[in-house]
Amino acid sequence: MLKALLCGAAVFPGLFCSFRTILKLRQWSEKDAVVISERLVSSIHATLATAAGITVVASCRDVMTDSHWLVNWFIFFGAPYMAYDIFAMYLCHYHTQRVRGVSPAGSGHSLQSVRAFLIKDWMLVLHHAALLVVFMPVALFLRRGLGDFFIGCMFTTEFSTPFLCIGQILIQLGLDNTKLLKVNGIILLLSFFTCRILLFPFMYWMYGRQFGIPLHRVPFHLPLQCNLGNLAILSPQIYWFILLLRKANRLYLRQRRRGDEDKPKTK
């Protein structure tokens, strides 16, 4: 497992630096190079996590006792990504603020810039930190080898991330008024709702199916900490989904206004 940990620690920062260097050689600005590199690495991690999750879920007949070596391996492999991504998100925030003129052009990194980042993106930082200090120890040491199926399901929550990143890259490139962005937005909303929200009743249903328990009775057959843990993971997903819906609505209204302005005026 140490090899998986070291591999993850080398792969994700290495990919980020490689993408950033390539984009800068192509005369991209520092901000664009950093932001797009972070999105690309996030997409790669999400694709690997989804593939690992599908593999585990498909191989587990018994949702409690069946195990798969990929679960623990990918947890170790993905752990460095969470630490790396916090730093990458900070770099995105820092360079974006400089371009907007919020930070003086000659100013460097400081406690003030770090504080501003933590205030702005506190939920994402908390999410990443919780995965490292809570989810990882629980998944590795406190499950007693049970529930690999459910850990695999958690991996598949990353399925929507590439579509989120694609949308952000398209907006970064100024392609925010294209059909490609609209199609990607629809796929993002559907995949996010399915893999990050409907996934939880699906897991409860699979547990009930395994033991012959009706879906509405499953929470009463689980330890309190399991229900609270699921609620803690589900709550931010619902919050982020609402934000996505609001953003989609804003984009729709903006494009509708543009369409109305472009129509020829009749007397």
GROMACS .gro file of C-alpha atoms in nm:
model
  267
    1MET     CA    1   0.000   0.000   0.000
    2LEU     CA    2   0.299   0.228   0.048
    3LYS     CA    3   0.365   0.198  -0.325
    4ALA     CA    4   0.008   0.313  -0.398
    5LEU     CA    5   0.052   0.611  -0.163
    6LEU     CA    6   0.384   0.711  -0.321
    7CYS     CA    7   0.243   0.657  -0.668
    8GLY     CA    8  -0.046   0.894  -0.599
    9ALA     CA    9   0.190   1.148  -0.443
   10ALA     CA   10   0.396   1.148  -0.763
   11VAL     CA   11   0.124   1.115  -1.029
   12PHE     CA   12  -0.116   1.399  -0.948
   13PRO     CA   13   0.133   1.683  -0.879
   14GLY     CA   14   0.339   1.553  -1.172
   15LEU     CA   15   0.043   1.572  -1.409
   16PHE     CA   16  -0.041   1.922  -1.286
   17CYS     CA   17   0.312   2.049  -1.342
   18SER     CA   18   0.327   1.884  -1.685
   19PHE     CA   19  -0.004   2.033  -1.803
   20ARG     CA   20   0.090   2.373  -1.663
   21THR     CA   21   0.428   2.370  -1.840
   22ILE     CA   22   0.278   2.264  -2.173
   23LEU     CA   23   0.009   2.533  -2.161
   24LYS     CA   24   0.260   2.804  -2.068
   25LEU     CA   25   0.484   2.697  -2.357
   26ARG     CA   26   0.182   2.755  -2.582
   27GLN     CA   27   0.165   3.114  -2.455
   28TRP     CA   28  -0.128   3.065  -2.218
   29SER     CA   29  -0.148   3.303  -1.925
   30GLU     CA   30  -0.040   3.181  -1.583
   31LYS     CA   31  -0.398   3.194  -1.457
   32ASP     CA   32  -0.541   2.996  -1.748
   33ALA     CA   33  -0.258   2.742  -1.733
   34VAL     CA   34  -0.309   2.684  -1.360
   35VAL     CA   35  -0.689   2.669  -1.370
   36ILE     CA   36  -0.713   2.438  -1.670
   37SER     CA   37  -0.434   2.212  -1.540
   38GLU     CA   38  -0.619   2.173  -1.210
   39ARG     CA   39  -0.941   2.086  -1.395
   40LEU     CA   40  -0.765   1.830  -1.614
   41VAL     CA   41  -0.603   1.655  -1.318
   42SER     CA   42  -0.937   1.652  -1.133
   43SER     CA   43  -1.098   1.489  -1.437
   44ILE     CA   44  -0.828   1.222  -1.451
   45HIS     CA   45  -0.863   1.143  -1.080
   46ALA     CA   46  -1.242   1.131  -1.111
   47THR     CA   47  -1.225   0.897  -1.410
   48LEU     CA   48  -0.991   0.660  -1.225
   49ALA     CA   49  -1.209   0.670  -0.912
   50THR     CA   50  -1.523   0.596  -1.113
   51ALA     CA   51  -1.356   0.306  -1.294
   52ALA     CA   52  -1.235   0.165  -0.961
   53GLY     CA   53  -1.581   0.205  -0.808
   54ILE     CA   54  -1.761   0.032  -1.094
   55THR     CA   55  -1.509  -0.252  -1.081
   56VAL     CA   56  -1.564  -0.302  -0.708
   57VAL     CA   57  -1.943  -0.273  -0.722
   58ALA     CA   58  -1.968  -0.517  -1.012
   59SER     CA   59  -1.754  -0.775  -0.835
   60CYS     CA   60  -1.932  -0.775  -0.497
   61ARG     CA   61  -2.227  -1.015  -0.480
   62ASP     CA   62  -2.263  -0.981  -0.104
   63VAL     CA   63  -2.277  -0.612  -0.016
   64MET     CA   64  -2.130  -0.669   0.330
   65THR     CA   65  -1.877  -0.951   0.319
   66ASP     CA   66  -1.738  -0.955  -0.037
   67SER     CA   67  -1.407  -0.773  -0.072
   68HIS     CA   68  -1.189  -0.642  -0.352
   69TRP     CA   69  -0.819  -0.550  -0.334
   70LEU     CA   70  -0.881  -0.232  -0.534
   71VAL     CA   71  -1.069  -0.065  -0.247
   72ASN     CA   72  -0.776  -0.020  -0.008
   73TRP     CA   73  -0.530   0.028  -0.293
   74PHE     CA   74  -0.724   0.317  -0.443
   75ILE     CA   75  -0.784   0.479  -0.104
   76PHE     CA   76  -0.406   0.498  -0.055
   77PHE     CA   77  -0.354   0.603  -0.417
   78GLY     CA   78  -0.618   0.877  -0.402
   79ALA     CA   79  -0.526   1.018  -0.060
   80PRO     CA   80  -0.239   1.237  -0.190
   81TYR     CA   81  -0.476   1.380  -0.450
   82MET     CA   82  -0.689   1.538  -0.176
   83ALA     CA   83  -0.388   1.715  -0.024
   84TYR     CA   84  -0.256   1.818  -0.367
   85ASP     CA   85  -0.596   1.949  -0.481
   86ILE     CA   86  -0.630   2.181  -0.182
   87PHE     CA   87  -0.301   2.343  -0.286
   88ALA     CA   88  -0.402   2.347  -0.655
   89MET     CA   89  -0.735   2.512  -0.569
   90TYR     CA   90  -0.544   2.774  -0.370
   91LEU     CA   91  -0.323   2.847  -0.673
   92CYS     CA   92  -0.636   2.885  -0.890
   93HIS     CA   93  -0.784   3.127  -0.637
   94TYR     CA   94  -0.459   3.323  -0.604
   95HIS     CA   95  -0.403   3.376  -0.977
   96THR     CA   96  -0.771   3.451  -1.040
   97GLN     CA   97  -0.768   3.721  -0.773
   98ARG     CA   98  -0.455   3.876  -0.923
   99VAL     CA   99  -0.610   3.891  -1.270
  100ARG     CA  100  -0.924   4.052  -1.126
  101GLY     CA  101  -0.709   4.311  -0.953
  102VAL     CA  102  -0.814   4.206  -0.604
  103SER     CA  103  -0.449   4.128  -0.522
  104PRO     CA  104  -0.178   4.374  -0.632
  105ALA     CA  105   0.022   4.253  -0.932
  106GLY     CA  106   0.349   4.260  -0.740
  107SER     CA  107   0.220   4.089  -0.428
  108GLY     CA  108   0.316   3.732  -0.354
  109HIS     CA  109   0.165   3.453  -0.151
  110SER     CA  110   0.078   3.552   0.203
  111LEU     CA  111  -0.130   3.455   0.501
  112GLN     CA  112  -0.389   3.702   0.377
  113SER     CA  113  -0.421   3.527   0.041
  114VAL     CA  114  -0.447   3.188   0.214
  115ARG     CA  115  -0.712   3.326   0.450
  116ALA     CA  116  -0.912   3.469   0.161
  117PHE     CA  117  -0.900   3.131  -0.012
  118LEU     CA  118  -1.015   2.945   0.298
  119ILE     CA  119  -1.304   3.188   0.350
  120LYS     CA  120  -1.418   3.163  -0.012
  121ASP     CA  121  -1.383   2.785  -0.060
  122TRP     CA  122  -1.418   2.666   0.298
  123MET     CA  123  -1.667   2.393   0.213
  124LEU     CA  124  -1.449   2.235  -0.056
  125VAL     CA  125  -1.145   2.252   0.171
  126LEU     CA  126  -1.345   2.098   0.457
  127HIS     CA  127  -1.472   1.827   0.221
  128HIS     CA  128  -1.118   1.736   0.112
  129ALA     CA  129  -0.984   1.748   0.467
  130ALA     CA  130  -1.269   1.531   0.598
  131LEU     CA  131  -1.197   1.268   0.333
  132LEU     CA  132  -0.836   1.259   0.451
  133VAL     CA  133  -0.880   1.263   0.829
  134VAL     CA  134  -1.220   1.091   0.865
  135PHE     CA  135  -1.319   0.886   0.561
  136MET     CA  136  -0.973   0.740   0.500
  137PRO     CA  137  -0.916   0.606   0.857
  138VAL     CA  138  -1.273   0.473   0.877
  139ALA     CA  139  -1.251   0.301   0.538
  140LEU     CA  140  -0.910   0.150   0.609
  141PHE     CA  141  -0.914   0.058   0.978
  142LEU     CA  142  -1.263   0.068   1.132
  143ARG     CA  143  -1.474  -0.137   0.889
  144ARG     CA  144  -1.324  -0.473   0.988
  145GLY     CA  145  -1.308  -0.563   0.618
  146LEU     CA  146  -1.683  -0.520   0.566
  147GLY     CA  147  -1.871  -0.313   0.309
  148ASP     CA  148  -1.631  -0.290   0.014
  149PHE     CA  149  -1.943  -0.264  -0.204
  150PHE     CA  150  -2.041   0.063  -0.037
  151ILE     CA  151  -1.690   0.207  -0.061
  152GLY     CA  152  -1.702   0.126  -0.432
  153CYS     CA  153  -2.031   0.315  -0.454
  154MET     CA  154  -1.864   0.614  -0.290
  155PHE     CA  155  -1.589   0.605  -0.553
  156THR     CA  156  -1.852   0.638  -0.827
  157THR     CA  157  -1.968   0.973  -0.688
  158GLU     CA  158  -1.678   1.118  -0.888
  159PHE     CA  159  -1.854   1.031  -1.216
  160SER     CA  160  -1.995   1.384  -1.249
  161THR     CA  161  -1.662   1.561  -1.186
  162PRO     CA  162  -1.526   1.546  -1.544
  163PHE     CA  163  -1.842   1.713  -1.673
  164LEU     CA  164  -1.809   1.984  -1.408
  165CYS     CA  165  -1.448   2.041  -1.513
  166ILE     CA  166  -1.535   2.044  -1.884
  167GLY     CA  167  -1.796   2.312  -1.819
  168GLN     CA  168  -1.546   2.522  -1.625
  169ILE     CA  169  -1.285   2.484  -1.899
  170LEU     CA  170  -1.534   2.586  -2.168
  171ILE     CA  171  -1.626   2.898  -1.970
  172GLN     CA  172  -1.255   2.967  -1.915
  173LEU     CA  173  -1.205   2.952  -2.293
  174GLY     CA  174  -1.493   3.191  -2.355
  175LEU     CA  175  -1.720   2.921  -2.497
  176ASP     CA  176  -2.005   2.992  -2.258
  177ASN     CA  177  -2.259   3.049  -2.534
  178THR     CA  178  -2.223   2.721  -2.723
  179LYS     CA  179  -2.438   2.413  -2.762
  180LEU     CA  180  -2.150   2.205  -2.626
  181LEU     CA  181  -2.175   2.385  -2.291
  182LYS     CA  182  -2.552   2.335  -2.281
  183VAL     CA  183  -2.525   1.961  -2.352
  184ASN     CA  184  -2.245   1.925  -2.100
  185GLY     CA  185  -2.454   2.113  -1.842
  186ILE     CA  186  -2.747   1.876  -1.885
  187ILE     CA  187  -2.519   1.573  -1.851
  188LEU     CA  188  -2.360   1.731  -1.542
  189LEU     CA  189  -2.694   1.785  -1.368
  190LEU     CA  190  -2.818   1.434  -1.447
  191SER     CA  191  -2.493   1.263  -1.348
  192PHE     CA  192  -2.456   1.470  -1.030
  193PHE     CA  193  -2.811   1.397  -0.918
  194THR     CA  194  -2.780   1.027  -0.999
  195CYS     CA  195  -2.432   0.954  -0.863
  196ARG     CA  196  -2.419   1.191  -0.568
  197ILE     CA  197  -2.779   1.201  -0.442
  198LEU     CA  198  -2.978   0.901  -0.569
  199LEU     CA  199  -2.676   0.686  -0.487
  200PHE     CA  200  -2.762   0.696  -0.117
  201PRO     CA  201  -3.115   0.550  -0.140
  202PHE     CA  202  -2.967   0.298  -0.385
  203MET     CA  203  -2.714   0.182  -0.125
  204TYR     CA  204  -2.987   0.152   0.139
  205TRP     CA  205  -3.201  -0.041  -0.108
  206MET     CA  206  -2.915  -0.282  -0.188
  207TYR     CA  207  -2.858  -0.343   0.184
  208GLY     CA  208  -3.229  -0.408   0.237
  209ARG     CA  209  -3.239  -0.638  -0.064
  210GLN     CA  210  -2.947  -0.838   0.077
  211PHE     CA  211  -3.120  -0.896   0.411
  212GLY     CA  212  -3.487  -0.884   0.310
  213ILE     CA  213  -3.560  -0.548   0.472
  214PRO     CA  214  -3.798  -0.288   0.316
  215LEU     CA  215  -3.621   0.028   0.208
  216HIS     CA  216  -3.800   0.249   0.460
  217ARG     CA  217  -3.691   0.018   0.744
  218VAL     CA  218  -3.323  -0.002   0.650
  219PRO     CA  219  -3.206   0.306   0.849
  220PHE     CA  220  -3.346   0.147   1.168
  221HIS     CA  221  -3.135  -0.164   1.111
  222LEU     CA  222  -2.810   0.029   1.074
  223PRO     CA  223  -2.587   0.170   1.350
  224LEU     CA  224  -2.651   0.536   1.423
  225GLN     CA  225  -2.299   0.633   1.314
  226CYS     CA  226  -2.363   0.488   0.967
  227ASN     CA  227  -2.676   0.697   0.917
  228LEU     CA  228  -2.506   1.009   1.052
  229GLY     CA  229  -2.204   0.949   0.830
  230ASN     CA  230  -2.421   0.913   0.521
  231LEU     CA  231  -2.613   1.227   0.615
  232ALA     CA  232  -2.287   1.419   0.659
  233ILE     CA  233  -2.175   1.314   0.310
  234LEU     CA  234  -2.514   1.366   0.146
  235SER     CA  235  -2.583   1.714   0.287
  236PRO     CA  236  -2.310   1.902   0.095
  237GLN     CA  237  -2.403   1.713  -0.222
  238ILE     CA  238  -2.757   1.850  -0.200
  239TYR     CA  239  -2.619   2.198  -0.134
  240TRP     CA  240  -2.385   2.180  -0.435
  241PHE     CA  241  -2.664   2.045  -0.655
  242ILE     CA  242  -2.880   2.343  -0.564
  243LEU     CA  243  -2.590   2.573  -0.656
  244LEU     CA  244  -2.557   2.395  -0.991
  245LEU     CA  245  -2.928   2.440  -1.059
  246ARG     CA  246  -2.905   2.812  -0.977
  247LYS     CA  247  -2.603   2.854  -1.202
  248ALA     CA  248  -2.776   2.667  -1.485
  249ASN     CA  249  -3.079   2.891  -1.445
  250ARG     CA  250  -2.862   3.205  -1.457
  251LEU     CA  251  -2.690   3.087  -1.775
  252TYR     CA  252  -3.027   3.003  -1.931
  253LEU     CA  253  -3.172   3.346  -1.848
  254ARG     CA  254  -2.858   3.522  -1.973
  255GLN     CA  255  -2.867   3.338  -2.306
  256ARG     CA  256  -3.239   3.403  -2.336
  257ARG     CA  257  -3.184   3.776  -2.290
  258ARG     CA  258  -2.912   3.768  -2.553
  259GLY     CA  259  -3.148   3.588  -2.790
  260ASP     CA  260  -3.417   3.850  -2.732
  261GLU     CA  261  -3.168   4.130  -2.798
  262ASP     CA  262  -3.052   3.968  -3.123
  263LYS     CA  263  -3.405   3.939  -3.261
  264PRO     CA  264  -3.488   4.204  -3.521
  265LYS     CA  265  -3.719   4.470  -3.380
  266THR     CA  266  -4.051   4.506  -3.563
  267LYS     CA  267  -4.265   4.814  -3.564
   0.00000   0.00000   0.00000
